[in-house]
Amino acid sequence: MKEFDLVVIGSGPAGQRAAIQACKLGKRAAIVEKNTRVGGVSVHTGTIPSKTVREAVLYLSGWRQRGFYGMNHRERTKITPDDVLERVKLTLSHQVEVMSDQLCRNGVEVIGGAASFVDKNTLAIKTNGGELEHIKAHNILVAVGTRPYRPSEVPFNGSTVLDSDEILSFNKMPRSLTVIGGGVIGIEYATIFAALDVKVTLVEERARVLSFLDSEIIDEFQHQMRDQGVVLRLEETVKTIETDADNRVITTLNSGKKIQTDMLLFAAGRAGSTDSLNLPAAGLAADSRGRLTVNEFFQTQVPHIYAAGDVIGFPSLAATSMVQGRLSACHMFNHEFRNKLEYFPYGIYSVPEISMVGATEQELTQQGIAYETGVVRFREVARGQILGLQQGMLKMLFAVDDFRLLGVHVMGEGATELIHIGQAVITLGGTLDYFVDSAFNYPTLAEAYKVAALNAWNKMKPYRKAIPPNVVPISNDALKEYSDS
Ligand SMILES: Cc1cc2nc3c(=O)[nH]c(=O)nc-3n(C[C@H](O)[C@H](O)[C@H](O)COP(=O)(O)OP(=O)(O)OC[C@H]3O[C@@H](n4cnc5c(N)ncnc54)[C@H](O)[C@@H]3O)c2cc1C
């Protein structure tokens, strides 16, 4: 029987990073993956395909140029599913190649098959060829991720009633689409299809979509969704979903409203993929949504069995899963590590995109922390003008007692990239001074930080004490040389 220092179940972001980290520490590591290709949900049905669809749609629809050339500007007047999905296929195969190469170079053994526990240190693997193998592991990482939640009452049929995996093989461009669920996945696809001129109706049981975000950003975002023609059915729940004789989808809400569309995307939740792992054999149990509970070091209640990524729940991002996977491997092999996940950025690739780090206004108010805001619209910065941006804003929240940056919220072009400046400042304990005193490349969207900071600085006059100016003479030769050239 083969024996490893670490066996990872699942080759998504968490599993890959853990296995590579273990090999870098000189350990024997293997990944068991039931899919024929490595990469997990992130590469095959989640992050990468949905972002590639978005990029293809923004290009083909000419969406980014509409600020200048008008809302009727189209790069192509007729867009087919193949136009969109061809780019996805190419991107995915490149991603799989890069990842397989990384695993191979680092000495990670990839075993094809579905793993389940025999006992706390033994896994049975039903290989893709149908044989049963057993392997031994001193440590195990469960990184099996999640799959779409598919309630039995929803008549999924793979063509007109789809979950978020199936939408990636849609073969006919719908004229209208119902999206059930105003979480990240529902919102991303709703706005992507709206950019394709599909009439979208979104049903969400809460009073707002993406309710964990800052409410000012969401007010603005919902306004923009409506402006794109999306109908928001908020505080509404679904009674039935049926298809009629013409294969149209009829969604009846508990309020009595009916929505008739060509296609429906059900995006209301995901469940951990733990049901086939035979967890009791390892002394483990999942919660009602198939998730595992771990401590701060990603250990389950069986100390040498770790879990990371979406299977442990919030925040369920590829970005955080990678870090969790690496940290779990560092902990299991007693390697020094720092958990800096407190300030992770949240990226929502809707149209327009949104990103946040740190606290929201509502959280600070609830906690009784006094703060002031600095806000700027992208149309107020030169780069925004150059790009023709009508939409987009950046907001920073600063503590009034020590001027520390507490939260950053960005909506609009480049939001998911811009957020990292705010993330760095928050993580390093930076204050308003950094933004006021530093020069930013001009013209850039990043300059929005500077303008928003000056806005906050003006508002914070009543809180400013007589602070001696922090003037640092410029003596950097390299900088001088640069400006002389
Ligand atoms: C539509 C969509 C869009 C998303 N967009 C983003 C985004 O923009 N940014 C972001 O950061 N995150 C995004 N996410 C979330 C991201 O995809 C997940 O957070 C990430 O994939 C979780 O990684 P993971 O390592 O937990 O495992 P996963 O990527 O879920 O992979 C788990 C792997 O385990 C394998 N497996 C399961 N059971 C077994 C078994 N018994 N034996 C062997 N193998 C098994 C599965 O086949 C799978 O390959 C998105 C998700 C979805 C669905």
Coordinates of C-alpha atoms and ligand atoms in Angstrom, one line a residue:
M1 CA 0.0 0.0 0.0
K2 CA 1.4 3.4 -0.9
E3 CA 2.1 5.7 2.0
F4 CA 2.2 9.6 2.0
D5 CA 2.9 12.3 4.6
L6 CA -0.1 14.2 3.2
V7 CA -3.0 13.0 1.0
V8 CA -5.3 15.8 -0.2
I9 CA -8.8 15.0 -1.4
G10 CA -9.7 17.4 -4.1
S11 CA -7.5 19.4 -6.6
G12 CA -9.2 22.8 -6.3
P13 CA -7.2 25.9 -5.0
A14 CA -7.0 24.7 -1.4
G15 CA -5.9 21.2 -2.3
Q16 CA -3.3 22.3 -4.8
R17 CA -1.7 24.8 -2.5
A18 CA -1.5 22.4 0.4
A19 CA 0.1 19.6 -1.6
I20 CA 2.7 21.9 -3.2
Q21 CA 3.5 23.5 0.2
A22 CA 4.0 20.0 1.7
C23 CA 6.4 19.0 -1.2
K24 CA 8.3 22.3 -0.8
L25 CA 8.8 21.2 2.9
G26 CA 10.3 17.9 1.7
K27 CA 7.2 15.8 2.3
R28 CA 5.6 13.1 0.1
A29 CA 2.2 14.5 -1.0
A30 CA -0.6 13.2 -3.2
I31 CA -3.8 14.7 -4.5
V32 CA -6.8 12.4 -5.2
E33 CA -9.1 13.9 -7.7
K34 CA -12.3 12.3 -9.0
N35 CA -12.6 14.6 -12.0
T36 CA -10.6 13.6 -15.1
R37 CA -8.7 17.0 -14.9
V38 CA -7.2 18.9 -12.0
G39 CA -8.4 22.4 -11.0
G40 CA -11.6 21.8 -9.1
V41 CA -14.8 23.9 -9.2
S42 CA -12.6 27.0 -9.5
V43 CA -11.2 26.0 -12.9
H44 CA -14.1 23.9 -14.4
T45 CA -17.4 25.4 -13.3
G46 CA -16.8 28.3 -11.0
T47 CA -14.3 31.2 -10.9
I48 CA -12.3 30.9 -14.1
P49 CA -15.2 30.0 -16.5
S50 CA -17.6 32.6 -15.1
K51 CA -14.9 35.3 -15.3
T52 CA -14.0 34.2 -18.8
V53 CA -17.7 34.4 -19.9
R54 CA -17.9 37.9 -18.4
E55 CA -14.8 39.0 -20.2
A56 CA -16.1 37.6 -23.5
V57 CA -19.5 39.2 -23.0
L58 CA -18.0 42.6 -22.2
Y59 CA -15.8 42.5 -25.3
L60 CA -18.5 41.1 -27.7
S61 CA -21.2 43.4 -26.5
G62 CA -18.9 46.5 -26.5
W63 CA -20.1 47.2 -23.0
R64 CA -16.9 49.0 -21.9
Q65 CA -17.2 51.5 -24.7
R66 CA -20.8 52.5 -24.2
G67 CA -19.8 55.5 -21.9
F68 CA -18.5 57.2 -25.0
Y69 CA -20.4 55.7 -27.9
G70 CA -23.8 55.5 -26.2
M71 CA -26.0 52.7 -24.7
N72 CA -26.8 51.4 -28.2
H73 CA -23.1 50.8 -29.1
R74 CA -22.6 47.0 -29.9
E75 CA -19.3 45.4 -30.9
R76 CA -21.3 42.6 -32.5
T77 CA -25.0 42.8 -33.1
K78 CA -25.5 39.0 -32.9
I79 CA -23.8 37.0 -30.3
T80 CA -24.1 33.2 -30.0
P81 CA -23.4 30.9 -27.1
D82 CA -20.4 29.5 -29.1
D83 CA -19.0 33.0 -29.4
V84 CA -18.9 33.2 -25.6
L85 CA -18.1 29.6 -24.7
E86 CA -15.2 29.1 -27.2
R87 CA -13.1 31.5 -25.1
V88 CA -14.0 29.5 -21.9
K89 CA -12.8 26.2 -23.5
L90 CA -9.4 27.8 -24.5
T91 CA -8.9 29.5 -21.1
L92 CA -9.7 26.3 -19.2
S93 CA -7.4 24.1 -21.1
H94 CA -4.5 26.5 -20.6
Q95 CA -5.3 26.7 -16.9
V96 CA -5.3 22.9 -16.5
E97 CA -2.0 22.7 -18.4
V98 CA -0.4 25.3 -16.1
M99 CA -1.7 23.6 -12.9
S100 CA -0.7 20.1 -14.0
D101 CA 2.7 21.3 -14.8
Q102 CA 3.0 23.1 -11.4
L103 CA 2.0 19.9 -9.5
C104 CA 4.3 17.7 -11.6
R105 CA 7.3 20.1 -11.1
N106 CA 6.8 20.1 -7.4
G107 CA 6.6 16.4 -7.1
V108 CA 2.9 16.1 -6.2
E109 CA 1.5 12.7 -7.2
V110 CA -2.0 13.1 -8.7
I111 CA -4.2 10.0 -8.3
G112 CA -7.4 9.9 -10.4
G113 CA -10.4 8.6 -8.6
A114 CA -13.0 9.2 -5.8
A115 CA -11.7 8.9 -2.3
S116 CA -13.5 7.8 0.8
F117 CA -12.3 7.0 4.4
V118 CA -11.6 3.4 5.5
D119 CA -10.3 4.6 8.8
K120 CA -8.5 7.7 10.2
N121 CA -5.4 7.1 8.1
T122 CA -6.6 5.0 5.2
L123 CA -8.4 6.0 2.1
A124 CA -10.1 3.8 -0.5
I125 CA -9.9 5.2 -4.0
K126 CA -12.3 4.1 -6.7
T127 CA -10.1 4.9 -9.7
N128 CA -11.5 6.3 -12.9
G129 CA -10.8 2.8 -14.5
G130 CA -13.1 1.2 -11.9
E131 CA -10.5 -0.5 -9.7
L132 CA -10.3 -0.1 -5.9
E133 CA -7.0 1.0 -4.4
H134 CA -6.0 1.8 -0.8
I135 CA -3.5 4.4 0.4
K136 CA -2.2 5.4 3.8
A137 CA -1.7 9.0 4.9
H138 CA -0.1 10.4 8.1
N139 CA -2.1 13.6 7.4
I140 CA -5.2 14.1 5.3
L141 CA -6.7 17.4 4.0
V142 CA -10.3 17.3 3.0
A143 CA -10.6 19.9 0.2
V144 CA -13.6 18.5 -1.7
G145 CA -15.4 21.9 -2.2
T146 CA -19.1 22.2 -2.9
R147 CA -21.6 21.6 -5.6
P148 CA -24.8 23.5 -6.5
Y149 CA -27.8 23.0 -4.2
R150 CA -30.5 21.3 -6.3
P151 CA -33.8 21.1 -4.4
S152 CA -36.0 18.2 -5.7
E153 CA -38.9 20.6 -6.5
V154 CA -36.9 22.4 -9.1
P155 CA -37.4 20.7 -12.5
F156 CA -33.8 20.9 -13.7
N157 CA -33.6 19.7 -17.3
G158 CA -30.1 20.8 -18.5
S159 CA -31.5 23.1 -21.2
T160 CA -34.0 25.6 -19.9
V161 CA -33.9 25.1 -16.1
L162 CA -30.2 25.1 -15.1
D163 CA -27.9 25.3 -12.1
S164 CA -24.7 27.3 -12.1
D165 CA -22.6 24.4 -13.5
E166 CA -25.0 23.7 -16.4
I167 CA -25.3 27.4 -17.4
L168 CA -21.7 27.0 -18.8
S169 CA -23.1 24.7 -21.5
F170 CA -26.1 26.8 -22.5
N171 CA -26.7 26.2 -26.2
K172 CA -29.3 28.7 -27.2
M173 CA -29.2 32.5 -26.4
P174 CA -32.3 33.1 -24.3
R175 CA -34.3 36.3 -24.9
S176 CA -35.3 36.3 -21.3
L177 CA -33.9 34.8 -18.1
T178 CA -35.1 34.3 -14.5
V179 CA -32.4 34.1 -11.9
I180 CA -33.3 32.7 -8.5
G181 CA -30.9 34.0 -5.8
G182 CA -29.4 37.4 -5.3
G183 CA -26.0 36.1 -3.9
V184 CA -22.7 36.4 -5.7
I185 CA -23.3 33.7 -8.4
G186 CA -26.8 34.8 -9.2
I187 CA -25.8 38.5 -9.4
E188 CA -22.8 37.8 -11.6
Y189 CA -24.8 35.8 -14.1
A190 CA -27.8 38.1 -14.0
T191 CA -25.7 41.2 -14.9
I192 CA -23.6 39.3 -17.5
F193 CA -26.8 38.2 -19.3
A194 CA -28.3 41.7 -19.0
A195 CA -25.1 43.0 -20.8
L196 CA -26.1 40.7 -23.6
D197 CA -29.5 42.4 -23.9
V198 CA -31.3 39.4 -22.3
K199 CA -34.3 40.5 -20.2
V200 CA -33.4 39.4 -16.7
T201 CA -35.7 39.0 -13.7
L202 CA -34.0 38.3 -10.4
V203 CA -35.8 36.8 -7.4
E204 CA -34.3 37.3 -4.0
E205 CA -35.9 36.7 -0.6
R206 CA -34.0 39.4 1.2
A207 CA -34.7 43.1 0.9
R208 CA -31.5 43.7 -0.9
V209 CA -29.1 41.7 -3.1
L210 CA -25.6 40.9 -1.8
S211 CA -26.8 41.9 1.7
F212 CA -23.3 41.5 3.2
L213 CA -22.0 44.5 1.3
D214 CA -22.0 48.2 2.3
S215 CA -25.6 49.4 1.9
E216 CA -24.7 52.6 0.0
I217 CA -22.8 50.6 -2.6
I218 CA -25.7 48.2 -2.9
D219 CA -28.3 51.0 -3.3
E220 CA -26.2 52.4 -6.1
F221 CA -25.6 48.9 -7.6
Q222 CA -29.3 48.0 -7.6
H223 CA -30.1 51.3 -9.3
Q224 CA -27.6 50.4 -12.0
M225 CA -29.0 46.9 -12.4
R226 CA -32.5 48.4 -13.0
D227 CA -30.9 50.9 -15.4
Q228 CA -29.6 47.9 -17.4
G229 CA -33.2 46.6 -17.5
V230 CA -33.0 43.9 -14.8
V231 CA -36.3 43.5 -12.9
L232 CA -35.6 43.0 -9.2
R233 CA -38.2 40.9 -7.3
L234 CA -37.0 41.5 -3.7
E235 CA -38.5 40.0 -0.6
E236 CA -40.1 37.4 -2.8
T237 CA -40.0 33.6 -2.5
V238 CA -40.6 30.9 -5.1
K239 CA -43.7 28.8 -4.9
T240 CA -43.3 26.6 -8.1
I241 CA -41.1 26.4 -11.1
E242 CA -42.7 24.6 -14.2
T243 CA -42.1 24.4 -17.9
D244 CA -45.0 24.7 -20.3
A245 CA -45.7 22.9 -23.6
D246 CA -43.4 25.4 -25.5
N247 CA -40.6 24.7 -23.0
R248 CA -41.0 28.3 -21.5
V249 CA -40.2 28.4 -17.8
I250 CA -43.0 29.7 -15.5
T251 CA -42.0 30.7 -12.0
T252 CA -44.8 31.4 -9.6
L253 CA -43.9 33.5 -6.6
N254 CA -45.7 33.1 -3.2
S255 CA -47.0 36.7 -3.7
G256 CA -49.0 35.4 -6.7
K257 CA -46.8 36.9 -9.4
K258 CA -45.8 34.8 -12.4
I259 CA -42.6 35.2 -14.4
Q260 CA -42.4 33.6 -17.8
T261 CA -38.9 33.4 -19.4
D262 CA -36.9 31.3 -22.0
M263 CA -34.5 30.1 -19.3
L264 CA -34.1 29.9 -15.5
L265 CA -30.9 29.8 -13.5
F266 CA -31.2 28.4 -10.0
A267 CA -28.4 29.9 -8.0
A268 CA -29.7 29.7 -4.4
G269 CA -26.9 28.0 -2.4
R270 CA -24.3 25.3 -2.5
A271 CA -23.7 22.2 -0.5
G272 CA -20.4 20.6 0.7
S273 CA -19.4 17.5 -1.4
T274 CA -18.8 15.4 1.7
D275 CA -21.6 12.8 1.3
S276 CA -19.6 10.1 -0.4
L277 CA -16.5 10.4 1.9
N278 CA -17.7 7.9 4.5
L279 CA -16.9 10.5 7.2
P280 CA -18.0 8.3 10.1
A281 CA -15.1 5.8 9.4
A282 CA -12.8 8.7 10.3
G283 CA -14.8 9.8 13.3
L284 CA -16.1 12.9 11.5
A285 CA -19.6 14.3 10.7
A286 CA -20.7 17.1 8.4
D287 CA -23.3 19.7 9.2
S288 CA -26.7 19.8 7.4
R289 CA -25.1 21.6 4.4
G290 CA -22.4 19.1 4.1
R291 CA -19.7 21.3 5.6
L292 CA -16.9 20.4 8.1
T293 CA -16.0 22.5 11.2
V294 CA -12.4 23.3 11.8
N295 CA -10.3 25.2 14.4
E296 CA -8.0 28.2 13.6
F297 CA -5.4 25.8 12.2
F298 CA -7.9 24.1 9.9
Q299 CA -7.9 20.9 12.0
T300 CA -11.1 18.9 12.3
Q301 CA -11.9 17.2 15.6
V302 CA -9.4 14.5 14.4
P303 CA -6.2 16.5 14.7
H304 CA -4.3 15.0 11.7
I305 CA -7.4 15.4 9.4
Y306 CA -7.6 19.0 8.2
A307 CA -10.2 20.7 6.0
A308 CA -9.9 23.8 3.9
G309 CA -11.6 25.7 1.1
D310 CA -15.3 25.8 0.4
V311 CA -16.0 22.7 2.4
I312 CA -15.5 24.7 5.7
G313 CA -17.9 27.5 4.6
F314 CA -17.4 31.3 4.7
P315 CA -15.9 33.0 2.8
S316 CA -15.9 30.3 0.1
L317 CA -13.6 32.1 -2.3
A318 CA -10.8 30.6 -4.5
A319 CA -8.6 33.4 -3.2
T320 CA -9.0 32.5 0.5
S321 CA -9.1 28.7 -0.2
M322 CA -5.6 28.9 -1.6
V323 CA -4.3 30.6 1.5
Q324 CA -6.2 28.2 3.8
G325 CA -4.7 25.2 2.0
R326 CA -1.1 26.5 2.3
L327 CA -1.6 27.4 6.0
S328 CA -3.0 24.0 6.8
A329 CA 0.1 22.3 5.3
C330 CA 2.4 24.7 7.2
H331 CA 0.6 23.8 10.5
M332 CA 0.6 20.1 9.9
F333 CA 4.4 20.0 9.3
N334 CA 5.3 22.6 12.0
H335 CA 6.4 25.2 9.6
E336 CA 6.2 28.9 10.7
F337 CA 3.2 30.7 9.3
R338 CA 1.1 33.9 9.8
N339 CA -2.6 33.9 9.2
K340 CA -3.4 37.3 7.6
L341 CA -6.8 36.3 6.4
E342 CA -8.5 38.8 8.6
Y343 CA -8.5 41.5 5.9
F344 CA -9.2 39.5 2.7
P345 CA -10.8 41.3 -0.2
Y346 CA -14.2 40.2 -1.5
G347 CA -14.5 40.4 -5.3
I348 CA -17.9 40.3 -7.1
Y349 CA -17.5 40.1 -10.9
S350 CA -20.8 41.5 -11.7
V351 CA -21.3 44.2 -14.4
P352 CA -20.2 46.6 -13.0
E353 CA -17.8 44.8 -10.7
I354 CA -17.7 45.4 -6.9
S355 CA -15.0 44.8 -4.3
M356 CA -14.6 45.4 -0.6
V357 CA -12.2 44.9 2.3
G358 CA -12.7 45.6 6.0
A359 CA -15.8 47.0 7.6
T360 CA -19.0 48.3 6.2
E361 CA -20.8 51.5 7.4
Q362 CA -23.5 49.3 9.0
E363 CA -21.0 47.2 10.9
L364 CA -19.2 50.2 12.3
T365 CA -22.4 51.8 13.4
Q366 CA -23.6 48.6 15.1
Q367 CA -20.2 48.4 16.9
G368 CA -20.4 52.0 18.0
I369 CA -17.2 53.0 16.2
A370 CA -17.2 56.6 15.0
Y371 CA -16.0 57.0 11.5
E372 CA -16.0 59.4 8.6
T373 CA -16.2 58.6 4.9
G374 CA -14.3 59.7 1.8
V375 CA -16.1 59.2 -1.4
V376 CA -15.3 59.8 -5.1
R377 CA -17.1 59.0 -8.3
F378 CA -14.9 57.6 -11.2
R379 CA -16.2 60.4 -13.4
E380 CA -14.4 62.9 -11.2
V381 CA -10.9 61.5 -11.9
A382 CA -9.1 62.0 -15.1
R383 CA -8.8 58.3 -16.0
G384 CA -12.5 57.9 -15.5
Q385 CA -13.0 60.7 -18.0
I386 CA -10.6 59.1 -20.5
L387 CA -12.4 55.8 -20.2
G388 CA -15.8 57.4 -20.5
L389 CA -17.0 56.0 -17.2
Q390 CA -20.4 57.2 -16.2
Q391 CA -20.6 54.7 -13.3
G392 CA -18.3 53.7 -10.5
M393 CA -17.3 55.0 -7.1
L394 CA -14.8 54.4 -4.3
K395 CA -15.5 54.9 -0.7
M396 CA -13.1 54.7 2.3
L397 CA -14.1 54.6 6.0
F398 CA -11.7 56.2 8.5
A399 CA -11.8 56.0 12.3
V400 CA -12.2 59.5 13.7
D401 CA -10.0 58.9 16.8
D402 CA -6.8 57.8 15.1
F403 CA -7.6 58.3 11.3
R404 CA -7.0 54.5 10.7
L405 CA -8.5 53.1 7.5
L406 CA -11.3 50.7 8.5
G407 CA -12.9 49.7 5.2
V408 CA -12.8 50.2 1.4
H409 CA -15.7 49.7 -1.0
V410 CA -15.3 50.0 -4.7
M411 CA -17.9 49.6 -7.5
G412 CA -17.1 50.0 -11.2
E413 CA -14.3 49.4 -13.7
G414 CA -11.2 47.7 -12.1
A415 CA -12.8 47.5 -8.6
T416 CA -11.4 44.0 -8.0
E417 CA -7.9 45.2 -8.8
L418 CA -8.1 48.6 -7.1
I419 CA -9.2 47.0 -3.8
H420 CA -5.7 45.7 -3.1
I421 CA -4.3 49.2 -2.4
G422 CA -6.9 49.5 0.4
Q423 CA -6.2 46.0 1.6
A424 CA -2.5 46.7 1.9
V425 CA -3.1 49.9 3.9
I426 CA -5.6 48.3 6.2
T427 CA -3.5 45.2 6.8
L428 CA -0.4 47.4 7.6
G429 CA -2.5 49.6 10.0
G430 CA -2.2 52.6 7.7
T431 CA -4.1 55.9 8.1
L432 CA -5.6 58.7 6.0
D433 CA -2.1 60.4 5.9
Y434 CA -0.8 57.7 3.5
F435 CA -3.3 58.7 0.9
V436 CA -3.1 62.4 1.5
D437 CA 0.7 62.6 1.5
S438 CA 1.6 60.1 -1.3
A439 CA 1.6 60.8 -5.0
F440 CA -0.4 58.4 -7.2
N441 CA 0.3 57.7 -10.9
Y442 CA -1.8 60.1 -13.0
P443 CA -4.1 59.6 -14.7
T444 CA -5.1 56.3 -13.1
L445 CA -8.2 55.0 -11.5
A446 CA -6.1 54.4 -8.4
E447 CA -6.0 58.2 -8.1
A448 CA -9.6 57.8 -6.8
Y449 CA -8.0 56.8 -3.5
K450 CA -6.3 60.2 -3.3
V451 CA -9.4 62.2 -4.2
A452 CA -11.6 60.2 -1.8
A453 CA -9.0 60.7 1.0
L454 CA -9.0 64.5 0.5
N455 CA -12.8 64.3 0.7
A456 CA -12.5 62.5 4.0
W457 CA -9.7 64.9 5.2
N458 CA -12.1 67.9 4.6
K459 CA -14.9 66.2 6.5
M460 CA -12.6 65.3 9.4
K461 CA -11.6 68.9 10.2
P462 CA -13.5 68.8 13.5
Y463 CA -11.5 65.8 14.6
R464 CA -8.1 67.1 13.6
K465 CA -5.7 68.1 16.3
A466 CA -2.6 70.3 15.9
I467 CA -0.5 67.5 14.3
P468 CA 3.0 68.7 13.3
P469 CA 3.4 68.4 9.5
N470 CA 5.2 65.2 8.5
V471 CA 7.4 66.7 5.8
V472 CA 10.0 64.3 4.4
P473 CA 12.6 65.9 2.1
I474 CA 12.9 64.2 -1.3
S475 CA 16.5 62.8 -1.5
N476 CA 15.9 59.7 -3.6
D477 CA 18.6 59.8 -6.3
A478 CA 16.8 57.2 -8.4
L479 CA 13.6 59.3 -8.4
K480 CA 15.6 62.4 -9.3
E481 CA 17.2 60.6 -12.2
Y482 CA 13.8 59.5 -13.4
S483 CA 12.3 62.9 -13.3
D484 CA 15.4 64.4 -15.0
S485 CA 15.1 62.0 -17.9
Ligands
LIG1 C1 -20.0 30.3 -10.4 C2 -18.9 30.5 -9.4 C3 -18.1 31.7 -9.5 C4 -17.1 31.9 -8.6 N1 -16.4 33.0 -8.7 C5 -15.3 33.2 -7.8 C6 -14.5 34.4 -8.0 O1 -14.7 35.2 -8.9 N2 -13.5 34.5 -7.1 C7 -13.2 33.6 -6.1 O2 -12.3 33.8 -5.3 N3 -14.0 32.5 -5.9 C8 -15.0 32.3 -6.8 N4 -15.8 31.2 -6.7 C9 -15.6 30.3 -5.6 C10 -14.4 29.3 -5.9 O3 -14.7 28.6 -7.1 C11 -14.3 28.4 -4.7 O4 -14.1 29.1 -3.6 C12 -13.1 27.4 -4.9 O5 -13.2 26.7 -6.1 C13 -13.1 26.5 -3.7 O6 -11.9 25.7 -3.8 P1 -11.7 24.4 -3.0 O7 -10.3 24.1 -3.0 O8 -12.5 24.3 -1.8 O9 -12.3 23.2 -4.0 P2 -13.1 23.1 -5.3 O10 -12.6 24.1 -6.3 O11 -14.5 23.1 -5.0 O12 -12.6 21.7 -5.8 C14 -13.0 20.5 -5.1 C15 -12.5 19.3 -5.9 O13 -12.6 18.2 -5.1 C16 -13.0 17.1 -5.9 N5 -13.6 16.0 -5.1 C17 -14.8 16.1 -4.5 N6 -15.1 15.0 -3.8 C18 -14.0 14.1 -4.1 C19 -13.7 12.8 -3.7 N7 -14.5 12.1 -2.9 N8 -12.6 12.3 -4.2 C20 -11.8 13.0 -5.0 N9 -12.0 14.2 -5.4 C21 -13.1 14.8 -4.9 C22 -13.9 17.7 -6.9 O14 -14.0 17.0 -8.1 C23 -13.3 19.1 -7.2 O15 -12.3 19.0 -8.3 C24 -16.9 30.9 -7.6 C25 -17.7 29.8 -7.5 C26 -18.7 29.6 -8.4 C27 -19.5 28.3 -8.3

